[in-house]
């Protein structure tokens, strides 16, 4: 037997060497799926199958590239001739050759997302339709759904039910837009990304005797990676290539129904669940040995997924040893959750010598990244946000901050350029450029020129629009002395029209942007309500100017990390296919994870559970789960129930930092051997103490900032405001050290030493 087969276990070897007829490989997490897929292709080549007769479809170019590289290590340069690539790249290649059969030129353009949006925007405008009712993102999403489900414009128009639903949703002209969009793309000789699938199906369907048979004869062996992520359209194309009279149906699918998490993109789990029904003589191989994780993690994953209603039964196991129990962190607030996760990361780095790149924080929504970003920065821990921009770099966040910067400093020209015409108020780019030129000539700020716009000679419409903008900002400025940062920020976000604009976009992306905006506003509310020090110059000051100062370092471009040693922050969706020695799955609360949007049907809840399954199986050695008993949502503190998913993990696999008892189950803190009861009252949200100090009162000169080199753990200190305490730890980079101090009144605070005022 060839050497490359010697490194496979028995089930893997059977899956690799069974090359005739339909084959289904159910690959649990960490079970060597990629190895099986690539070695199977290598085995085909070793058996004398021509490389150009093999078609391997993946979901990422990276996966296809790695596949070819691995195959080449076994069979050499023959791997280059294998047709391996993403669905879109392979089908685009075929469509280039065969475009004339569907009325397209061979050099057709491929429209990206922005191109598609521009075409739709023009159609909506030309038809005098309300862009709020017919939002570009929403219409684009609906057209995409139609294509995935093989509903042409004609089929849509001919279906009375679809038209009635459009009338009910106040979009009776959707079918008109859909038809015009398809016609305009064809007229331009262009296909969007969905068309690369849709037109491929049309090509095979309308040309069964020549084109379709040509590719059936060509591709003798078809393999599909991540089959659970295919949509209805992709599966129908596969069937067109495989299901024909006399076909041996040499199709091999590799996937895991328990990791089907992309329904929002059109993927359907039914494809993998129904595969055995569609191919009754299929040979099924279950890869159940996990080579990635320790047994506590694997057992927890099995416990969780066993609660799903319909699934392909399997039992994942590992021989990597028991490992550490899953740590569960309960925090009082989401801010505390961020701090405790950062503390735990520091502990893991110290105790187990982990590097930053060994650690990942996974969350359900991108808006959750804020508290973790802030805590990691405070701890001087390098990190990188994946699957989206850093929280403060996201457009919706910068837009709101633009208004806040204008209130505090209206001469901030970058902020003015960002918000003067957003939301739109008839001040176009040409007008902004004119204002900028005139301000330069007069040697005054753009804001000063805007305040005197009636003297500029601009036409009436932009002049009146600029006057309205100036009046809006000046009204906000006048309220600085009477409103705190949160009140002013909320007023600006509402009255500028930003929140209204964000709220009108009901797509997944639009709802995420709205959540991000609310996350920023909630962060400002936390700032206003907090007793924590934010710097020497702003102690006790909860004004808007103080807030902007407090986040200045968080948005400073100089703090960006250029090394590859960083903690990874990403959504669970973005983490699919990755693995890390240590994983933190955060925000395990009802209505967050599982999402409140998933509770309409059992199928949606099952998908949320699969998402949690994916999250916990990213961990190799250490898995930590955290949740907050309270969280700011829409400017209000919301008290949370613990996620039902935690109840589905056996107690023996978990170590609790504090007990939870959602279903009568409790556990002792990790690191404790005591079986004594725990006082739950101490975990309740503390009552806010009334401040008795005046931040403007001069501080006794004996209380001053102390050089960290003069301090040591265990020293007794007296803080000018918090009283006597003991230094528990000193951490952070030189010049930015902070001390954790346990005060005699029972409170514990982290204080930045260069801002602190105390005496030893």
XYZ file of C-alpha atoms in Angstrom:
760
model
C 0.000 0.000 0.000
C 1.304 3.470 -0.852
C 3.083 5.461 1.865
C 0.518 8.269 1.841
C -2.161 5.788 2.994
C -0.123 4.640 5.979
C -0.843 7.811 7.942
C -4.631 7.347 7.751
C -6.833 5.612 10.284
C -9.068 2.753 9.103
C -12.157 4.859 8.326
C -10.112 7.563 6.592
C -8.391 4.928 4.457
C -11.733 3.406 3.407
C -13.076 6.839 2.448
C -9.945 7.555 0.397
C -9.825 4.235 -1.461
C -13.556 3.880 -2.223
C -13.594 5.728 -5.541
C -16.547 4.281 -7.469
C -20.155 5.374 -7.014
C -21.609 7.947 -4.620
C -19.695 8.446 -1.367
C -20.634 10.559 1.650
C -17.947 11.408 4.208
C -19.378 12.810 7.434
C -16.406 14.585 8.957
C -16.639 15.710 12.567
C -14.571 18.704 13.724
C -10.841 18.061 13.781
C -11.242 14.639 12.148
C -8.862 15.110 9.212
C -11.434 16.107 6.581
C -8.977 17.990 4.373
C -6.507 15.115 4.480
C -9.185 12.665 3.318
C -10.314 14.920 0.473
C -6.807 15.621 -0.830
C -5.551 12.067 -0.418
C -8.617 10.807 -2.221
C -7.720 12.929 -5.247
C -4.105 11.771 -4.981
C -5.323 8.155 -4.880
C -7.410 8.700 -8.023
C -4.330 10.029 -9.815
C -2.250 7.086 -8.577
C -4.911 4.775 -10.011
C -4.363 6.318 -13.438
C -7.348 8.698 -13.567
C -6.417 11.723 -15.741
C -6.208 14.873 -13.574
C -8.477 16.841 -15.932
C -11.217 14.269 -15.278
C -11.395 15.292 -11.609
C -13.509 18.247 -10.468
C -13.134 19.380 -6.841
C -15.401 22.200 -5.664
C -14.592 24.232 -2.551
C -15.878 27.384 -0.878
C -12.622 29.336 -0.638
C -9.678 29.857 -2.953
C -7.410 29.187 0.015
C -8.913 25.703 0.462
C -8.466 24.929 -3.239
C -4.872 26.173 -3.183
C -3.986 24.135 -0.099
C -5.636 21.099 -1.655
C -3.458 21.285 -4.756
C -0.332 21.852 -2.678
C -1.026 18.775 -0.579
C -1.798 16.626 -3.614
C 1.430 17.733 -5.312
C 3.468 16.469 -2.369
C 2.130 12.982 -3.158
C 1.845 12.889 -6.964
C 3.919 15.828 -8.156
C 3.011 18.226 -10.989
C -0.029 16.220 -12.096
C -1.943 18.049 -9.352
C -1.842 21.245 -11.441
C -4.228 19.811 -14.035
C -6.930 18.882 -11.512
C -9.962 21.171 -11.792
C -9.965 22.388 -8.186
C -11.460 25.712 -7.179
C -14.459 27.508 -5.755
C -17.913 27.068 -7.239
C -17.737 30.607 -8.607
C -14.257 30.386 -10.123
C -14.818 26.995 -11.784
C -18.211 27.976 -13.191
C -16.887 31.325 -14.435
C -14.192 29.408 -16.294
C -16.772 27.148 -17.952
C -19.102 30.048 -18.741
C -16.277 31.866 -20.539
C -16.030 28.903 -22.924
C -19.767 28.390 -23.380
C -21.252 31.886 -22.986
C -22.663 32.057 -26.516
C -25.089 29.222 -25.662
C -26.885 31.510 -23.184
C -26.582 34.764 -25.124
C -23.558 36.258 -23.359
C -20.213 37.339 -24.800
C -17.237 35.284 -23.726
C -15.582 38.359 -22.227
C -18.511 39.161 -19.926
C -17.873 41.426 -16.945
C -18.322 40.147 -13.401
C -20.083 42.726 -11.258
C -19.017 42.999 -7.629
C -21.349 44.047 -4.828
C -20.907 47.772 -5.395
C -21.536 47.409 -9.132
C -24.782 45.540 -8.421
C -25.900 48.146 -5.915
C -25.189 50.939 -8.385
C -27.299 49.279 -11.103
C -30.179 48.741 -8.672
C -29.924 52.277 -7.334
C -30.216 53.682 -10.850
C -33.237 51.493 -11.637
C -34.992 52.531 -8.420
C -34.296 56.215 -9.077
C -35.308 56.069 -12.750
C -38.632 54.501 -11.809
C -39.315 57.202 -9.208
C -39.577 54.612 -6.441
C -39.061 55.448 -2.779
C -35.480 54.394 -1.927
C -36.533 53.873 1.692
C -39.222 51.377 0.758
C -37.068 49.823 -1.952
C -33.725 49.866 -0.154
C -30.852 48.750 -2.381
C -29.531 46.228 0.146
C -32.952 44.715 0.708
C -33.780 44.434 -3.005
C -30.367 42.965 -3.775
C -30.853 40.345 -1.062
C -34.276 39.383 -2.436
C -32.963 39.045 -5.993
C -30.159 36.843 -4.695
C -32.706 34.627 -2.924
C -34.725 34.297 -6.127
C -31.670 33.114 -8.049
C -30.648 30.624 -5.346
C -34.122 29.140 -5.592
C -34.164 29.155 -9.423
C -36.980 31.679 -9.677
C -36.547 33.695 -12.881
C -38.169 37.136 -13.370
C -40.816 35.522 -15.598
C -41.546 32.778 -13.059
C -41.856 35.445 -10.390
C -44.271 37.571 -12.408
C -46.351 34.497 -13.291
C -46.801 33.544 -9.625
C -49.821 35.325 -8.055
C -48.683 34.379 -4.543
C -45.358 36.201 -4.928
C -47.117 39.307 -6.249
C -49.605 39.268 -3.385
C -46.774 39.009 -0.845
C -45.114 41.995 -2.515
C -48.261 44.049 -2.132
C -48.461 43.102 1.538
C -44.884 44.188 2.161
C -45.500 47.469 0.297
C -43.134 46.544 -2.552
C -45.483 45.886 -5.502
C -42.790 46.893 -8.008
C -40.168 44.357 -6.921
C -40.836 42.130 -9.932
C -40.346 45.158 -12.198
C -36.957 45.926 -10.597
C -35.883 42.276 -10.788
C -36.753 42.060 -14.480
C -35.036 45.365 -15.279
C -31.927 44.378 -13.321
C -31.503 41.104 -15.186
C -32.106 42.837 -18.523
C -29.620 45.588 -17.739
C -26.917 43.109 -16.721
C -27.431 41.163 -19.916
C -27.378 44.353 -21.995
C -24.099 45.287 -20.360
C -22.688 41.802 -20.901
C -22.278 41.393 -17.167
C -22.962 38.762 -14.518
C -23.003 39.283 -10.781
C -21.684 36.630 -8.380
C -25.074 34.947 -8.094
C -25.288 34.769 -11.893
C -22.143 32.647 -12.023
C -24.214 29.921 -10.365
C -27.588 30.766 -11.880
C -26.319 31.018 -15.458
C -24.286 27.821 -15.023
C -27.494 25.979 -14.210
C -29.259 27.616 -17.179
C -26.371 26.556 -19.426
C -26.632 22.896 -18.396
C -30.421 22.860 -18.272
C -31.019 24.386 -21.702
C -28.225 22.502 -23.459
C -28.498 18.923 -22.167
C -27.408 17.144 -25.346
C -24.233 19.039 -26.163
C -22.837 21.288 -23.433
C -24.113 19.365 -20.414
C -23.015 16.000 -21.782
C -19.633 17.446 -22.700
C -18.892 18.259 -19.070
C -20.450 15.037 -17.810
C -18.049 13.130 -20.038
C -15.166 15.345 -19.002
C -15.596 15.176 -15.218
C -15.639 11.470 -14.397
C -15.111 12.149 -10.679
C -16.736 14.997 -8.763
C -15.873 15.983 -5.179
C -17.497 18.690 -3.047
C -15.969 20.086 0.143
C -18.108 21.590 2.976
C -21.224 20.124 1.384
C -23.391 21.249 4.305
C -22.824 24.842 3.143
C -24.274 24.370 -0.362
C -27.508 26.063 -1.355
C -30.336 24.641 -3.428
C -28.901 26.024 -6.685
C -25.421 24.571 -6.126
C -26.854 21.135 -5.414
C -28.980 21.252 -8.561
C -25.877 22.017 -10.666
C -24.074 19.069 -9.073
C -27.004 16.809 -9.889
C -27.017 18.036 -13.494
C -23.391 16.917 -13.799
C -23.838 13.584 -12.020
C -27.392 12.345 -12.636
C -27.719 11.113 -16.200
C -28.675 7.824 -17.758
C -25.911 5.250 -17.393
C -23.857 7.479 -15.075
C -21.780 5.687 -12.423
C -22.496 8.734 -10.233
C -18.929 9.058 -9.019
C -19.637 11.895 -6.630
C -18.032 12.277 -3.214
C -19.326 14.840 -0.751
C -17.458 15.776 2.415
C -19.119 17.707 5.204
C -20.739 17.773 8.609
C -24.412 18.508 9.141
C -23.546 19.639 12.685
C -21.545 22.522 11.198
C -24.215 23.872 8.842
C -24.374 27.541 9.919
C -24.937 29.614 6.778
C -28.696 29.563 6.252
C -28.654 33.372 6.100
C -26.567 33.072 2.914
C -28.996 30.620 1.347
C -27.279 27.393 2.435
C -29.650 24.558 3.269
C -28.878 21.668 5.590
C -31.417 19.567 3.650
C -28.814 18.948 0.952
C -26.657 16.823 3.233
C -29.530 15.364 5.246
C -31.292 14.170 2.079
C -28.202 12.936 0.236
C -28.738 9.306 1.225
C -32.334 9.505 0.024
C -31.245 10.951 -3.324
C -28.465 8.370 -3.713
C -29.776 5.149 -2.107
C -26.613 3.157 -2.894
C -24.306 5.722 -1.309
C -21.431 4.491 0.852
C -21.230 6.453 4.112
C -18.032 6.925 6.120
C -18.135 8.726 9.467
C -14.909 10.344 10.630
C -15.539 10.394 14.372
C -12.032 10.596 15.844
C -11.165 14.163 16.793
C -7.431 14.938 16.538
C -7.834 18.536 17.734
C -9.423 18.750 21.173
C -9.235 17.178 24.623
C -12.069 15.017 25.941
C -13.833 17.634 28.104
C -14.292 19.772 24.982
C -15.325 16.855 22.752
C -17.823 15.515 25.290
C -19.370 18.977 25.682
C -19.741 19.252 21.912
C -21.480 15.871 21.762
C -23.812 16.859 24.604
C -24.809 20.111 22.923
C -25.452 18.799 19.410
C -27.426 15.797 20.678
C -30.272 18.221 21.420
C -30.841 18.990 17.739
C -33.923 17.469 16.220
C -32.819 16.089 12.849
C -29.222 15.088 12.270
C -26.891 12.384 11.024
C -26.000 10.428 14.148
C -22.335 10.227 15.110
C -20.261 10.157 18.281
C -17.072 12.195 18.229
C -14.223 10.879 20.402
C -10.605 11.723 21.106
C -7.513 10.077 22.566
C -5.791 13.380 23.417
C -6.502 12.988 27.114
C -8.987 14.577 29.488
C -7.393 18.018 29.573
C -8.702 21.010 31.529
C -12.385 21.404 32.322
C -14.273 24.119 30.468
C -14.088 27.305 32.508
C -17.311 29.282 32.825
C -17.052 32.959 33.741
C -20.076 34.822 35.051
C -19.784 38.611 35.021
C -22.158 41.171 36.459
C -21.949 43.423 33.379
C -20.644 43.189 29.828
C -17.837 45.585 30.775
C -16.781 43.258 33.577
C -17.005 40.353 31.142
C -14.437 42.058 28.931
C -12.108 42.660 31.880
C -12.377 39.121 33.250
C -11.714 37.596 29.842
C -8.622 39.812 29.497
C -7.504 38.772 33.004
C -7.925 35.112 32.090
C -5.882 35.618 28.909
C -3.053 37.133 30.953
C -3.198 34.180 33.337
C -3.061 31.654 30.482
C -0.130 33.444 28.891
C 1.758 33.437 32.192
C 0.888 29.967 33.453
C 0.892 28.043 30.166
C 3.256 30.238 28.119
C 0.663 30.767 25.386
C 1.320 33.407 22.755
C -1.309 35.923 21.703
C -1.805 34.090 18.406
C -2.782 30.939 20.332
C -5.906 32.658 21.675
C -9.252 33.588 20.090
C -12.323 35.417 21.373
C -15.462 34.361 19.497
C -18.765 36.230 19.706
C -22.217 35.960 18.168
C -22.344 39.510 16.760
C -19.549 41.894 15.765
C -21.020 44.596 18.017
C -19.793 42.631 21.046
C -16.142 43.302 20.245
C -16.109 46.745 21.919
C -15.730 45.714 25.568
C -13.085 43.108 24.713
C -11.103 45.528 22.540
C -11.059 48.110 25.322
C -10.001 45.604 27.989
C -7.270 44.092 25.819
C -5.884 47.567 25.105
C -5.900 48.409 28.805
C -3.912 45.226 29.438
C -1.508 46.003 26.553
C -2.460 42.756 24.855
C -2.117 42.883 21.072
C -5.216 41.829 19.159
C -6.714 41.901 15.692
C -10.363 41.978 14.684
C -11.236 39.634 11.811
C -14.386 39.350 9.748
C -15.001 43.043 10.082
C -13.324 46.318 10.967
C -12.181 47.192 14.439
C -15.206 48.545 16.314
C -14.162 52.178 16.218
C -13.169 51.965 12.552
C -16.586 50.844 11.318
C -18.349 53.425 9.186
C -21.480 53.674 11.321
C -19.322 54.260 14.427
C -17.165 56.891 12.725
C -20.311 58.637 11.457
C -21.744 59.020 14.966
C -18.375 60.030 16.377
C -18.132 62.582 13.553
C -21.198 64.385 14.892
C -19.880 64.200 18.453
C -16.523 65.633 17.374
C -18.327 68.492 15.593
C -20.219 69.330 18.800
C -17.015 69.527 20.833
C -14.819 71.089 18.143
C -16.699 72.383 15.078
C -13.420 73.368 13.411
C -12.579 69.654 13.018
C -12.696 69.618 9.198
C -12.394 65.836 8.819
C -15.466 65.364 10.992
C -17.304 68.086 9.035
C -16.542 66.448 5.689
C -17.819 63.116 7.010
C -21.182 64.298 8.340
C -22.164 67.484 6.510
C -24.042 65.474 3.889
C -24.720 62.298 5.816
C -27.577 61.578 6.000
C -28.037 63.334 2.680
C -29.138 66.954 2.851
C -28.456 68.269 -0.669
C -24.816 69.198 -0.018
C -22.989 67.301 -2.714
C -19.283 66.721 -3.210
C -19.036 69.662 -5.638
C -20.457 72.020 -3.020
C -18.168 70.660 -0.291
C -15.172 71.154 -2.581
C -16.258 74.754 -3.277
C -16.623 75.459 0.454
C -13.155 74.029 1.056
C -11.587 76.189 -1.674
C -13.292 79.364 -0.464
C -12.255 78.673 3.139
C -8.649 78.279 1.996
C -8.784 81.549 0.094
C -10.253 83.385 3.079
C -7.877 81.633 5.493
C -10.726 80.535 7.754
C -12.067 77.158 8.794
C -14.748 75.418 6.746
C -17.058 75.736 9.738
C -16.632 79.513 9.897
C -17.377 79.739 6.200
C -20.477 77.545 6.649
C -21.751 79.887 9.348
C -21.521 82.719 6.793
C -22.628 80.690 3.778
C -25.166 83.383 2.778
C -22.182 85.518 1.734
C -20.562 82.909 -0.508
C -22.721 83.203 -3.607
C -23.668 79.503 -3.625
C -27.079 78.721 -5.104
C -30.139 78.697 -2.862
C -30.519 74.922 -2.371
C -27.041 74.111 -0.977
C -27.013 77.423 0.904
C -30.218 76.538 2.754
C -28.997 72.984 3.388
C -25.727 74.226 4.916
C -27.683 76.722 7.076
C -29.784 73.822 8.361
C -26.683 71.788 9.177
C -25.080 74.702 11.062
C -28.286 75.276 13.022
C -28.404 71.575 13.968
C -24.813 71.494 15.254
C -25.185 74.792 17.130
C -28.311 73.453 18.859
C -26.361 70.410 20.034
C -23.491 72.638 21.182
C -25.837 74.758 23.285
C -26.850 71.660 25.252
C -23.335 70.672 26.365
C -23.738 72.406 29.713
C -27.088 70.755 30.522
C -26.750 67.207 29.139
C -24.270 64.450 29.872
C -22.348 62.616 27.150
C -24.945 59.880 26.676
C -27.930 62.241 26.463
C -26.122 64.431 23.964
C -24.907 61.487 21.883
C -28.375 59.935 21.760
C -29.897 63.275 20.769
C -27.319 63.750 17.994
C -27.762 60.196 16.687
C -31.533 60.615 16.546
C -31.954 64.181 15.338
C -29.214 63.941 12.729
C -31.234 61.109 11.167
C -28.446 58.517 11.554
C -30.419 56.053 13.680
C -33.454 56.364 11.432
C -31.318 55.684 8.361
C -29.652 52.651 9.957
C -33.009 51.318 11.145
C -34.478 51.330 7.634
C -32.037 48.682 6.402
C -33.586 45.340 7.428
C -30.921 43.105 5.887
C -28.566 41.056 8.096
C -25.785 43.548 7.355
C -28.078 46.478 8.117
C -29.164 45.028 11.444
C -25.508 44.436 12.344
C -24.738 48.109 11.640
C -27.640 49.148 13.861
C -26.354 46.864 16.622
C -22.906 48.436 16.302
C -24.370 51.932 16.637
C -26.297 50.846 19.729
C -23.107 49.276 21.061
C -21.334 52.636 20.829
C -24.185 54.462 22.558
C -24.273 51.800 25.283
C -20.519 52.295 25.749
C -21.104 56.025 26.281
C -23.829 55.196 28.820
C -21.379 52.969 30.685
C -18.864 55.841 30.685
C -21.465 58.203 32.164
C -22.598 55.752 34.861
C -19.139 54.470 35.793
C -17.129 55.352 38.902
C -13.928 54.236 37.178
C -11.045 56.636 36.543
C -10.460 57.440 32.874
C -7.408 59.644 33.270
C -6.021 62.402 35.433
C -7.584 65.236 33.463
C -11.120 63.842 33.405
C -11.664 62.359 36.880
C -15.340 62.794 37.692
C -15.997 64.549 34.381
C -18.688 62.767 32.367
C -19.072 65.350 29.618
C -18.970 64.596 25.908
C -15.510 66.168 25.641
C -14.276 63.859 28.418
C -15.679 60.808 26.645
C -13.977 61.694 23.362
C -10.730 62.199 25.253
C -11.114 58.819 26.985
C -11.312 56.940 23.678
C -8.656 58.992 21.870
C -5.985 56.320 22.344
C -8.413 53.599 21.326
C -8.792 55.172 17.885
C -5.163 56.266 17.448
C -3.689 54.704 14.299
C -0.259 54.530 15.942
C -1.530 51.810 18.291
C -2.236 49.407 15.433
C -0.275 46.166 15.711
C 1.897 45.193 12.759
C 3.079 41.827 14.107
C 1.428 38.475 13.567
C 1.307 37.733 17.313
C -2.164 38.930 18.215
C -5.253 37.650 19.977
C -7.902 36.913 17.371
C -11.340 38.527 17.728
C -14.025 37.333 15.327
C -17.606 36.197 14.996
C -18.289 32.478 15.272
C -19.324 32.446 11.603
C -15.908 33.787 10.605
C -14.127 31.202 12.788
C -15.443 28.223 10.837
C -12.562 25.947 9.843
C -10.049 27.509 12.263
C -8.541 26.151 15.479
C -6.715 27.647 18.459
C -5.084 26.243 21.606
C -7.333 28.515 23.686
C -10.804 29.757 22.756
C -13.128 32.134 24.617
C -16.789 31.898 23.576
C -18.447 35.000 25.016
C -21.941 36.380 25.539
C -23.713 33.082 26.342
C -27.064 34.693 27.166
C -30.586 34.110 25.984
C -31.500 36.463 23.108
C -27.814 36.964 22.320
C -26.580 33.379 21.867
C -29.021 31.964 20.876
C -30.050 35.134 19.060
C -33.521 36.506 19.689
C -34.047 36.276 15.914
C -33.625 32.479 16.037
C -36.583 31.674 18.255
C -39.280 31.666 15.597
C -38.849 28.028 14.581
C -37.122 24.867 15.777
C -34.981 24.885 12.625
C -33.610 28.339 13.438
C -32.832 27.336 17.019
C -31.114 24.189 15.768
C -28.882 26.331 13.564
C -27.927 28.490 16.556
C -26.994 25.304 18.407
C -24.859 24.203 15.462
C -23.185 27.618 15.601
C -22.356 27.075 19.280
C -21.070 23.589 18.399
C -18.746 25.139 15.823
C -17.553 27.692 18.394
C -16.582 25.230 21.115
C -14.938 22.785 18.711
C -12.429 25.450 17.612
C -10.614 24.892 20.944
C -7.675 22.501 21.243
C -6.636 22.670 24.935
C -8.521 25.409 26.750
C -12.147 26.431 26.364
C -13.622 29.311 28.346
C -17.276 30.360 28.154
C -18.451 33.681 29.547
C -21.707 35.539 30.022
C -22.939 38.727 31.670
C -25.901 38.944 34.024
C -26.619 42.439 32.741
C -25.823 44.203 29.493
C -26.511 47.665 28.125
C -28.963 47.473 25.233
C -30.468 50.617 23.709
C -29.216 52.759 26.582
C -30.871 50.623 29.270
C -29.477 47.900 31.497
C -31.033 44.569 30.514
C -30.822 41.642 32.921
C -30.050 38.418 31.113
C -30.916 34.787 31.457
C -28.066 32.346 31.000
C -28.070 30.702 27.571
C -29.910 27.393 27.381
C -26.837 25.978 25.639
C -24.885 26.030 28.911
C -27.537 23.791 30.463
C -26.836 21.225 27.750
C -23.224 20.657 28.854
C -22.669 18.038 31.559
C -21.472 19.427 34.900
C -18.477 17.078 34.934
C -16.998 18.932 31.955
C -17.231 22.422 33.469
C -15.552 24.491 36.167
C -17.529 27.579 37.148
C -16.020 30.878 38.204
C -19.401 31.499 39.855
C -22.386 29.158 39.922
C -25.422 29.523 37.746
C -28.717 27.782 38.288
C -30.908 28.208 35.264
C -32.247 24.684 35.544
C -31.414 23.827 39.116
C -27.779 22.901 38.359
C -24.907 24.523 40.208
C -21.183 24.049 40.523
C -18.324 25.371 42.597
C -15.806 27.925 41.364
C -12.902 26.572 39.357
C -9.733 26.412 41.391
C -11.774 25.677 44.539
C -12.154 22.344 46.295
C -14.754 23.580 48.715
C -18.197 22.077 48.546
C -19.751 24.807 50.649
C -22.708 26.804 49.427
C -22.151 30.128 47.703
C -23.759 33.423 48.648
C -25.597 34.374 45.450
C -26.429 37.814 46.801
C -22.873 39.004 46.335
C -23.183 38.475 42.553
C -26.187 40.784 42.281
C -25.662 44.082 40.480
C -24.447 46.507 43.172
C -26.495 49.543 44.008
C -24.917 52.678 42.649
C -23.323 54.645 45.451
C -23.959 58.327 45.616
C -20.763 60.247 45.007
C -19.799 62.425 47.950
C -16.674 63.968 46.495
C -16.237 67.026 44.353
C -13.830 66.308 41.467
C -12.843 69.979 41.377
C -11.636 69.983 44.998
C -7.835 70.401 45.158
C -6.007 67.188 46.023
C -3.687 67.021 49.044
C -0.128 67.260 47.563
C 0.859 64.155 49.577
C -1.330 62.165 47.174
C 0.505 61.888 43.863
C 1.304 59.504 41.021
C 4.012 57.001 42.037
C 6.601 55.463 39.714
C 5.804 51.760 39.271
C 9.427 50.899 40.150
C 8.774 52.221 43.672
C 5.864 49.821 44.228
C 5.555 46.118 44.910
C 2.787 43.599 45.391
C 1.532 43.501 48.987
C 2.283 47.142 49.784
C -0.320 49.130 51.729
C -1.416 52.387 50.104
C -3.891 55.181 50.765
C -5.818 56.556 47.789
C -7.066 60.139 47.996
C -10.621 59.027 47.181
C -10.967 55.289 47.801
C -9.074 55.083 51.096
C -6.727 52.357 52.319
C -5.921 49.304 50.207
C -3.411 46.582 49.319
C -1.664 46.202 45.953
C -2.601 42.783 44.504
C -0.767 42.997 41.175
C 1.128 45.369 38.863
C 0.914 44.805 35.114
C 1.326 46.561 31.774
C 4.093 47.980 29.638
C 6.581 50.525 30.974
C 4.938 53.926 31.214
C 1.445 52.405 31.083
C 1.516 50.192 34.184
C -1.668 49.637 36.155
C -2.158 48.235 39.618
C -4.998 46.060 40.877
C -5.759 47.294 44.403
C -8.024 45.649 46.978
C -9.509 48.405 49.149
C -10.555 47.932 52.757
C -14.196 48.653 51.966
C -14.271 45.429 49.926
C -13.947 46.987 46.498
C -11.231 46.146 43.972
C -10.080 48.610 41.320
C -7.564 48.726 38.481
C -5.835 52.096 38.460
C -3.430 53.414 35.823
C -0.394 54.435 37.841
C 0.525 57.501 35.797
C -2.938 58.904 36.601
C -3.220 57.610 40.188
C -3.169 59.855 43.264
C -2.160 57.960 46.392
C 0.606 57.573 48.946
C 2.410 54.456 50.149
